[in-house]
JSON list of C-alpha atoms in Angstrom, two decimals:
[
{"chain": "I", "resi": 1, "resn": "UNK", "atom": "CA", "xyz": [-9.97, -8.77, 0.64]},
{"chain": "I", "resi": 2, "resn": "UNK", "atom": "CA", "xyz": [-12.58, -7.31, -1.66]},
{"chain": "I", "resi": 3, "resn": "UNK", "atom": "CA", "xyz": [-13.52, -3.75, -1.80]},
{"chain": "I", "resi": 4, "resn": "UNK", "atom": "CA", "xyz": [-16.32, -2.18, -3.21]},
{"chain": "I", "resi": 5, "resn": "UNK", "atom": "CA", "xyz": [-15.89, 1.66, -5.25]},
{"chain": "I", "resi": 6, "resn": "UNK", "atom": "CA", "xyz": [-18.92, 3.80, -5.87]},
{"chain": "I", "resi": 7, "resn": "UNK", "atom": "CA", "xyz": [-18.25, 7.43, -7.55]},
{"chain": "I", "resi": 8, "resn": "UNK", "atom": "CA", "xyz": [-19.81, 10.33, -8.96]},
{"chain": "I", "resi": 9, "resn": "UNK", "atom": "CA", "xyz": [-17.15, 12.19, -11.11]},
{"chain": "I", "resi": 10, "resn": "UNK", "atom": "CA", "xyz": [-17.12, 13.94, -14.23]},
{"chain": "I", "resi": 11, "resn": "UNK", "atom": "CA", "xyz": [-15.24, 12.00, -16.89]},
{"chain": "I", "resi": 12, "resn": "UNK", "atom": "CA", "xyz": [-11.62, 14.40, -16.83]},
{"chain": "I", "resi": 13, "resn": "UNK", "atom": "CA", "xyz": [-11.35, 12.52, -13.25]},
{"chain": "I", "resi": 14, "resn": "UNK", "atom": "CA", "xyz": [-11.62, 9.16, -13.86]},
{"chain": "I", "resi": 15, "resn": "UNK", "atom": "CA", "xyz": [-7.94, 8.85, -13.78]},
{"chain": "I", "resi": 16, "resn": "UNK", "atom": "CA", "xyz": [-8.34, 9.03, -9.83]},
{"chain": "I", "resi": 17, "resn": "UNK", "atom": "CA", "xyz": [-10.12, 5.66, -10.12]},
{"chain": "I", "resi": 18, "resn": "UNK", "atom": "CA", "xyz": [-8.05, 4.23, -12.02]},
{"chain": "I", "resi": 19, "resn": "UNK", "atom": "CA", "xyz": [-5.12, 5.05, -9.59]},
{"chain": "I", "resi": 20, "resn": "UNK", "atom": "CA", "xyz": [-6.93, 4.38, -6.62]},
{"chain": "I", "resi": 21, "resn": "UNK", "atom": "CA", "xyz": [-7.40, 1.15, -8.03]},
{"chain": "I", "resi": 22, "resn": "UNK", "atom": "CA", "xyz": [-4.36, 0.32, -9.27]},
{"chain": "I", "resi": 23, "resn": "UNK", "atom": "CA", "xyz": [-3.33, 1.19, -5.76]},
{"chain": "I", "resi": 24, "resn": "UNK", "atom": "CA", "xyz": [-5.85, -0.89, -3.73]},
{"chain": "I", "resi": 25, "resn": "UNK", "atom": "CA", "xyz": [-4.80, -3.98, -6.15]},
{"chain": "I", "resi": 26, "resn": "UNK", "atom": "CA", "xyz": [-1.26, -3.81, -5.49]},
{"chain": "I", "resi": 27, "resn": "UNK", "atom": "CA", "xyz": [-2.28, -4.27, -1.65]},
{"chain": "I", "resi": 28, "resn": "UNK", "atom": "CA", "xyz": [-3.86, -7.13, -2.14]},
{"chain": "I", "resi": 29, "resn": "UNK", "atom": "CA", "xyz": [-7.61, -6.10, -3.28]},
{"chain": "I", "resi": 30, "resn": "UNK", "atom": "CA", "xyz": [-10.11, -7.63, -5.18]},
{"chain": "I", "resi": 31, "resn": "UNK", "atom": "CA", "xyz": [-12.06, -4.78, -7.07]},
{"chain": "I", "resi": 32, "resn": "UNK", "atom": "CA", "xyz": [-15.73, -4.72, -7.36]},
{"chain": "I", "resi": 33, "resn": "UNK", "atom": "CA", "xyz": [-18.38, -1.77, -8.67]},
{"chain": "I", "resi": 34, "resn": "UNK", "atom": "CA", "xyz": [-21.51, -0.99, -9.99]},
{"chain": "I", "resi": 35, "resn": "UNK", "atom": "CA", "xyz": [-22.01, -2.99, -13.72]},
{"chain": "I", "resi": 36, "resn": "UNK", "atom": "CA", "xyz": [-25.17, -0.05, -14.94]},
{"chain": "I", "resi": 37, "resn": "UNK", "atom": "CA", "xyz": [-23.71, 2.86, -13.78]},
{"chain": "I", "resi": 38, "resn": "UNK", "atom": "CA", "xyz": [-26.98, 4.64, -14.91]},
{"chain": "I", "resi": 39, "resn": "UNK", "atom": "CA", "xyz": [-29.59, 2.61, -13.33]},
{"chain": "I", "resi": 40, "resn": "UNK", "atom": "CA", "xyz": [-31.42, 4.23, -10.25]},
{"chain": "I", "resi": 41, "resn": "UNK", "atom": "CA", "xyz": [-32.13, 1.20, -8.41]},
{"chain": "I", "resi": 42, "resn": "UNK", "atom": "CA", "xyz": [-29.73, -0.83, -6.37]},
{"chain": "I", "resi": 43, "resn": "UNK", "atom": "CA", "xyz": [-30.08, -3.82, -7.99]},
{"chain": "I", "resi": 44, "resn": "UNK", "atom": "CA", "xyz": [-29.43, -7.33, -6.57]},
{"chain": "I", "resi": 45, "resn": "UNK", "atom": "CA", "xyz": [-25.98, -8.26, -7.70]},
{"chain": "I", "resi": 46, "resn": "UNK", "atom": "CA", "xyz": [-24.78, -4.62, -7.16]},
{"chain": "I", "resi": 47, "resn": "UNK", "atom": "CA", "xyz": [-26.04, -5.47, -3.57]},
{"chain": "I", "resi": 48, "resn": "UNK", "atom": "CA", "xyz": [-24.19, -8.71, -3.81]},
{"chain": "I", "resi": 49, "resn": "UNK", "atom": "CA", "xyz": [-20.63, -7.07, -4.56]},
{"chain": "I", "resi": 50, "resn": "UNK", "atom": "CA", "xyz": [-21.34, -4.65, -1.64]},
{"chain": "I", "resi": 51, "resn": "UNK", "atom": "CA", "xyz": [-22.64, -7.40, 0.66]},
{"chain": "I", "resi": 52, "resn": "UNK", "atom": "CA", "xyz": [-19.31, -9.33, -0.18]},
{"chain": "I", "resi": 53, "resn": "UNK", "atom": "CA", "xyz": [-16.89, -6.39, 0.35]},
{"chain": "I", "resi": 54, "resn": "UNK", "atom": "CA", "xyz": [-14.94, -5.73, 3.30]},
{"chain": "I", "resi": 55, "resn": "UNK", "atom": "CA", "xyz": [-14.35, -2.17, 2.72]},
{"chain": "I", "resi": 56, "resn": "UNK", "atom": "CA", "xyz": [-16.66, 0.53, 0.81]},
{"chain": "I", "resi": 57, "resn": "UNK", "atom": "CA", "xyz": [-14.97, 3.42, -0.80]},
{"chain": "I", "resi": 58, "resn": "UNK", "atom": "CA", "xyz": [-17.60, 6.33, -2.14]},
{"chain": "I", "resi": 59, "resn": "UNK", "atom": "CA", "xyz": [-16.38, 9.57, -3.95]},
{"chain": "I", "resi": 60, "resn": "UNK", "atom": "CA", "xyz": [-18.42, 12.20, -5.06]},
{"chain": "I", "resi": 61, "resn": "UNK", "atom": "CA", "xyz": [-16.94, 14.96, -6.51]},
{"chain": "I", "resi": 62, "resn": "UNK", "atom": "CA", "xyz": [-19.21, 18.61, -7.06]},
{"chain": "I", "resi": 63, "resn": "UNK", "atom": "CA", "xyz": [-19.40, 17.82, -11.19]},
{"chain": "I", "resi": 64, "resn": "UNK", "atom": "CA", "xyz": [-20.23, 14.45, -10.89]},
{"chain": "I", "resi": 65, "resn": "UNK", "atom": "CA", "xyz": [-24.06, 13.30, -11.92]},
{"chain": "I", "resi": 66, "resn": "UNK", "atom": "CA", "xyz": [-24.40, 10.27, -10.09]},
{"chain": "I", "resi": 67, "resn": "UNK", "atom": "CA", "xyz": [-24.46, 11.74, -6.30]},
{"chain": "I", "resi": 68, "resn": "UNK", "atom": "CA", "xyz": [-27.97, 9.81, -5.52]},
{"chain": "I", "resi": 69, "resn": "UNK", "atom": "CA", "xyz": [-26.47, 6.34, -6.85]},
{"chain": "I", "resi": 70, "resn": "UNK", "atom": "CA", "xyz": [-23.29, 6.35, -4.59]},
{"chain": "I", "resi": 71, "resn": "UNK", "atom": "CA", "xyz": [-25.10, 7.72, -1.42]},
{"chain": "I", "resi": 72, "resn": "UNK", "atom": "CA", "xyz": [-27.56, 5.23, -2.02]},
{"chain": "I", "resi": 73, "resn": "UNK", "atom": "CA", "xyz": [-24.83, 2.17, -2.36]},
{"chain": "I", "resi": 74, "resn": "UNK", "atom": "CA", "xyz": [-22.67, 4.07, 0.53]},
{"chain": "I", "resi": 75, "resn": "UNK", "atom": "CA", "xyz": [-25.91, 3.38, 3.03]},
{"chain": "I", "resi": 76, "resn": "UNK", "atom": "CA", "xyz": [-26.66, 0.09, 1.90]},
{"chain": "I", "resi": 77, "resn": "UNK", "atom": "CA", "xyz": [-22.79, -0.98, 3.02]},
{"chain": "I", "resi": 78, "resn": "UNK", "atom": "CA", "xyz": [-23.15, 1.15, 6.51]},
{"chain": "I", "resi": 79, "resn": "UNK", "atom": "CA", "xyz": [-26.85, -0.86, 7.20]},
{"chain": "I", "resi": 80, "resn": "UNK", "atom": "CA", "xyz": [-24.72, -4.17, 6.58]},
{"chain": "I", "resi": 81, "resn": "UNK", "atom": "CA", "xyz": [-22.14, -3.14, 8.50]},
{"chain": "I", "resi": 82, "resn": "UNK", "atom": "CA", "xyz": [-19.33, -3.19, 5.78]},
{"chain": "I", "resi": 83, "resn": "UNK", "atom": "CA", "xyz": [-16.85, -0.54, 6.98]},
{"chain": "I", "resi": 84, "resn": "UNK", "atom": "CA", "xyz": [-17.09, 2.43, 4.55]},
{"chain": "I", "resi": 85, "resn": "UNK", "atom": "CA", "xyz": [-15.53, 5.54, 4.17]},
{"chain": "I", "resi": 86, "resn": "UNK", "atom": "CA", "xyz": [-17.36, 8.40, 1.48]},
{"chain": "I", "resi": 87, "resn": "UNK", "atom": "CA", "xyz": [-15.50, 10.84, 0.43]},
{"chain": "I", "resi": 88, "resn": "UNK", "atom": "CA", "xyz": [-17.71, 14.13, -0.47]},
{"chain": "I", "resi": 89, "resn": "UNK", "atom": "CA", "xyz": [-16.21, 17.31, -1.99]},
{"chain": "I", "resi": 90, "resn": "UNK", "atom": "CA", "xyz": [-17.20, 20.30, 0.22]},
{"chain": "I", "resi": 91, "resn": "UNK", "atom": "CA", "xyz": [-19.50, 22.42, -2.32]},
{"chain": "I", "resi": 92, "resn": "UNK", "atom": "CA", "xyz": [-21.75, 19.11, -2.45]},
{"chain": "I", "resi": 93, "resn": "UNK", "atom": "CA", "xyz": [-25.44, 19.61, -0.74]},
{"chain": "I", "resi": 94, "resn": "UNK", "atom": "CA", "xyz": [-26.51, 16.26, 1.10]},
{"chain": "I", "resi": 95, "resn": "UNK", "atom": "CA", "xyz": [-29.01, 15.78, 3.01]},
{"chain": "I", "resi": 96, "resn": "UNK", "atom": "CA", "xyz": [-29.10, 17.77, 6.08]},
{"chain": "I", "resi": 97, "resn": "UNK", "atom": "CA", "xyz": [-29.88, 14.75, 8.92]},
{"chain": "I", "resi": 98, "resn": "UNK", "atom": "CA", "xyz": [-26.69, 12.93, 7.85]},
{"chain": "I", "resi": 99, "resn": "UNK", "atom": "CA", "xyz": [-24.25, 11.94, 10.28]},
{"chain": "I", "resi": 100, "resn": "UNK", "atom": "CA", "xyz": [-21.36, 14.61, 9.64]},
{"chain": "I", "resi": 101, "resn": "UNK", "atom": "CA", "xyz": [-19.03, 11.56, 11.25]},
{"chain": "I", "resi": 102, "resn": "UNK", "atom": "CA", "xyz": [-19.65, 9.03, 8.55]},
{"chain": "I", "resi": 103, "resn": "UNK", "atom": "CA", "xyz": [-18.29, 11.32, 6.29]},
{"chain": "I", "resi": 104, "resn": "UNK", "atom": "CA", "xyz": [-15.35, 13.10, 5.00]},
{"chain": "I", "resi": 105, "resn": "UNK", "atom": "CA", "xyz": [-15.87, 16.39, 3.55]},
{"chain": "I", "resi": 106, "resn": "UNK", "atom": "CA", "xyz": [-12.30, 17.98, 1.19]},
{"chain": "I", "resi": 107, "resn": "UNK", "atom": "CA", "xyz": [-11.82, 20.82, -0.73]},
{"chain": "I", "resi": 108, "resn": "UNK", "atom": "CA", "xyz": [-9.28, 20.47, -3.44]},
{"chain": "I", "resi": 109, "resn": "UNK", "atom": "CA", "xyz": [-7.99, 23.97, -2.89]},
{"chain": "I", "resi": 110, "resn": "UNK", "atom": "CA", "xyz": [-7.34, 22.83, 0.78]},
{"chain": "I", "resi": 111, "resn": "UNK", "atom": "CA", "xyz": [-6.79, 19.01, 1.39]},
{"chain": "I", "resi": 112, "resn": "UNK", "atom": "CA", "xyz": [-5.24, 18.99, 4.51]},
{"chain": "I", "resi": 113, "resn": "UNK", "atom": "CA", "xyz": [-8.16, 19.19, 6.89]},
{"chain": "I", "resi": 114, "resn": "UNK", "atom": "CA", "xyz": [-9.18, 15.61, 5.10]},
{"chain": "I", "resi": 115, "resn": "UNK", "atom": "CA", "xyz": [-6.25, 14.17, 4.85]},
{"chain": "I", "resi": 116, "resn": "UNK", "atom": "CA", "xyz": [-5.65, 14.92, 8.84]},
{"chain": "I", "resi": 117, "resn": "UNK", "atom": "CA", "xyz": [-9.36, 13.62, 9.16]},
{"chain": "I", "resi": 118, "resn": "UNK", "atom": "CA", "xyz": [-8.24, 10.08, 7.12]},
{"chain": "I", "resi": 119, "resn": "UNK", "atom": "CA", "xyz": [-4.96, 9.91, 8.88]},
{"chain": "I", "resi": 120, "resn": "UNK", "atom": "CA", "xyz": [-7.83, 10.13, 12.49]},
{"chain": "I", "resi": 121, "resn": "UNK", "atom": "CA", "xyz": [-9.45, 7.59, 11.13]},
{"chain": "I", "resi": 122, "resn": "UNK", "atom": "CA", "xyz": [-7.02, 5.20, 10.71]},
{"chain": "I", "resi": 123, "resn": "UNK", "atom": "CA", "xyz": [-4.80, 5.90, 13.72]},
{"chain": "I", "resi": 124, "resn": "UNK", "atom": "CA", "xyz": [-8.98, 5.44, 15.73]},
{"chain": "I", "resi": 125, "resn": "UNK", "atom": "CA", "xyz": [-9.57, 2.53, 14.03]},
{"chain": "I", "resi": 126, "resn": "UNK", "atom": "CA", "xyz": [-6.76, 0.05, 14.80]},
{"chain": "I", "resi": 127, "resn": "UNK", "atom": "CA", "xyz": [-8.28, -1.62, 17.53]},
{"chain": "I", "resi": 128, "resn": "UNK", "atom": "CA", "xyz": [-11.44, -2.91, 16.06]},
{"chain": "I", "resi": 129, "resn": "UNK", "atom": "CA", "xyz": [-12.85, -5.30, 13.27]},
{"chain": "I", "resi": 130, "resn": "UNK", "atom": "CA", "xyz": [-12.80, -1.99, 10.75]},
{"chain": "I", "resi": 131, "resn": "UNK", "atom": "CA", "xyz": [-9.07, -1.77, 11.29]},
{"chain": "I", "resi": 132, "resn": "UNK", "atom": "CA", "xyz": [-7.59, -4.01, 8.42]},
{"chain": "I", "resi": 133, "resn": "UNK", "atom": "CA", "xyz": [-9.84, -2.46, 5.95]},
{"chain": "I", "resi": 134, "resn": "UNK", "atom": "CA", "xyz": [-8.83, 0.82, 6.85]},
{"chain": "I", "resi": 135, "resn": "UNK", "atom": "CA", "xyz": [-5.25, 0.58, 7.16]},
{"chain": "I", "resi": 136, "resn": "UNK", "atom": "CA", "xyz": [-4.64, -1.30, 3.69]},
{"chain": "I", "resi": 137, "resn": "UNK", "atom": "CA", "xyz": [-6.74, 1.44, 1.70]},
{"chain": "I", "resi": 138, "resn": "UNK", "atom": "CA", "xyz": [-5.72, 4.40, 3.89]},
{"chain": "I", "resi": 139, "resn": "UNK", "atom": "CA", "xyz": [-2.88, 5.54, 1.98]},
{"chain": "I", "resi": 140, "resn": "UNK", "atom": "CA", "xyz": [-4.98, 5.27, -1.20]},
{"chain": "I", "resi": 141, "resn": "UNK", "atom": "CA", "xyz": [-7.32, 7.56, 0.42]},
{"chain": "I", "resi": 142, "resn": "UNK", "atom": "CA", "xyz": [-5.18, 9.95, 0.89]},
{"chain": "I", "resi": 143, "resn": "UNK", "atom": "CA", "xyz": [-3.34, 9.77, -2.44]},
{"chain": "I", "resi": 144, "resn": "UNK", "atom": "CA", "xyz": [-7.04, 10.44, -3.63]},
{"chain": "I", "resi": 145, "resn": "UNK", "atom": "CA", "xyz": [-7.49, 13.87, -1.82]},
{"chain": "I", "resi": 146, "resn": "UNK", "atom": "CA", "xyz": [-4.40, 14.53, -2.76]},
{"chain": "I", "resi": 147, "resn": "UNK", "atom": "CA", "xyz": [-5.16, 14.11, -6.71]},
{"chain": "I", "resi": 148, "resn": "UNK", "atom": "CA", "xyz": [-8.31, 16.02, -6.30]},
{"chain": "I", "resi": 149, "resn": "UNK", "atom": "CA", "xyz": [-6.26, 18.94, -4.81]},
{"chain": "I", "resi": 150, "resn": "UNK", "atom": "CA", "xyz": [-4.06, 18.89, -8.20]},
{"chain": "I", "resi": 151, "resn": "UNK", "atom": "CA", "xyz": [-6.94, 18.31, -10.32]},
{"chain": "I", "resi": 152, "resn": "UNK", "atom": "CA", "xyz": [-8.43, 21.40, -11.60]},
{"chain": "I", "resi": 153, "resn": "UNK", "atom": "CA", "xyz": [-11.81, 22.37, -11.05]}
]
């Protein structure tokens, strides 16, 4: 299975990629992201690697500068029907039309209320075609709002 991570973080959480991914490769995925991180078009093979995906993971974190790039990515996967799953850190302003259930707001001071919302999810999803997606990179969600909660701010 391939899945596709978008992010906005500051550079002192990086690490959380590179767990989650570690993570999402020892169950069996094939990693895939943005090449330009700084370019503010979705460009055609970044659409490719999203198009190809069977799961979407987006973070955005409160420091983090690239909020427009992910949320952009993270609604070209939901119009293509790739099952997705953005993570947004509570303080963040989107826009205020979005669908509050396509999302998953956490606080790291508090990361239960997301990681009960995740755990939802997955239990919700295990009768339909989003299911295998969500199960294999479940756990690595919630080791991610987990790290969050330990990271400082």
């Amino acid at each position: 299975m391939r899945a596709f991570i978008s992010y906005s973080l500051v550079d002192r959480e990086l690490y959380i990629i590179s767990l989650l991914s570690k993570k999402l490769r020892n169950d069996g995925y094939d990693l895939q992201s943005r090449l330009d991180l700084h370019s503010h078009t979705l460009d055609f093979n970044t659409r490719q690697k999203i198009s190809s995906s069977q799961l979407f993971i987006g973070i955005i974190s409160y420091n983090g500068l690239q909020r427009n790039r992910v949320l952009q990515e993270w609604q070209y996967a939901t119009n293509n029907k790739i099952p997705a799953v953005l993570l947004i850190e509570e303080n963040v302003q989107i826009a205020p039309g979005a669908d509050r259930n396509s999302y998953i707001r956490f606080n790291r001071h508090d990361p239960q209320p997301a990681i009960d919302k995740i755990q939802q999810r997955m239990s919700s999803k295990k009768d339909n075609e989003e299911a295998a997606g969500w199960i294999l990179a479940g756990a690595a969600l919630l080791a991610i709002v987990a790290l969050f909660s330990s990271s400082k701010k």
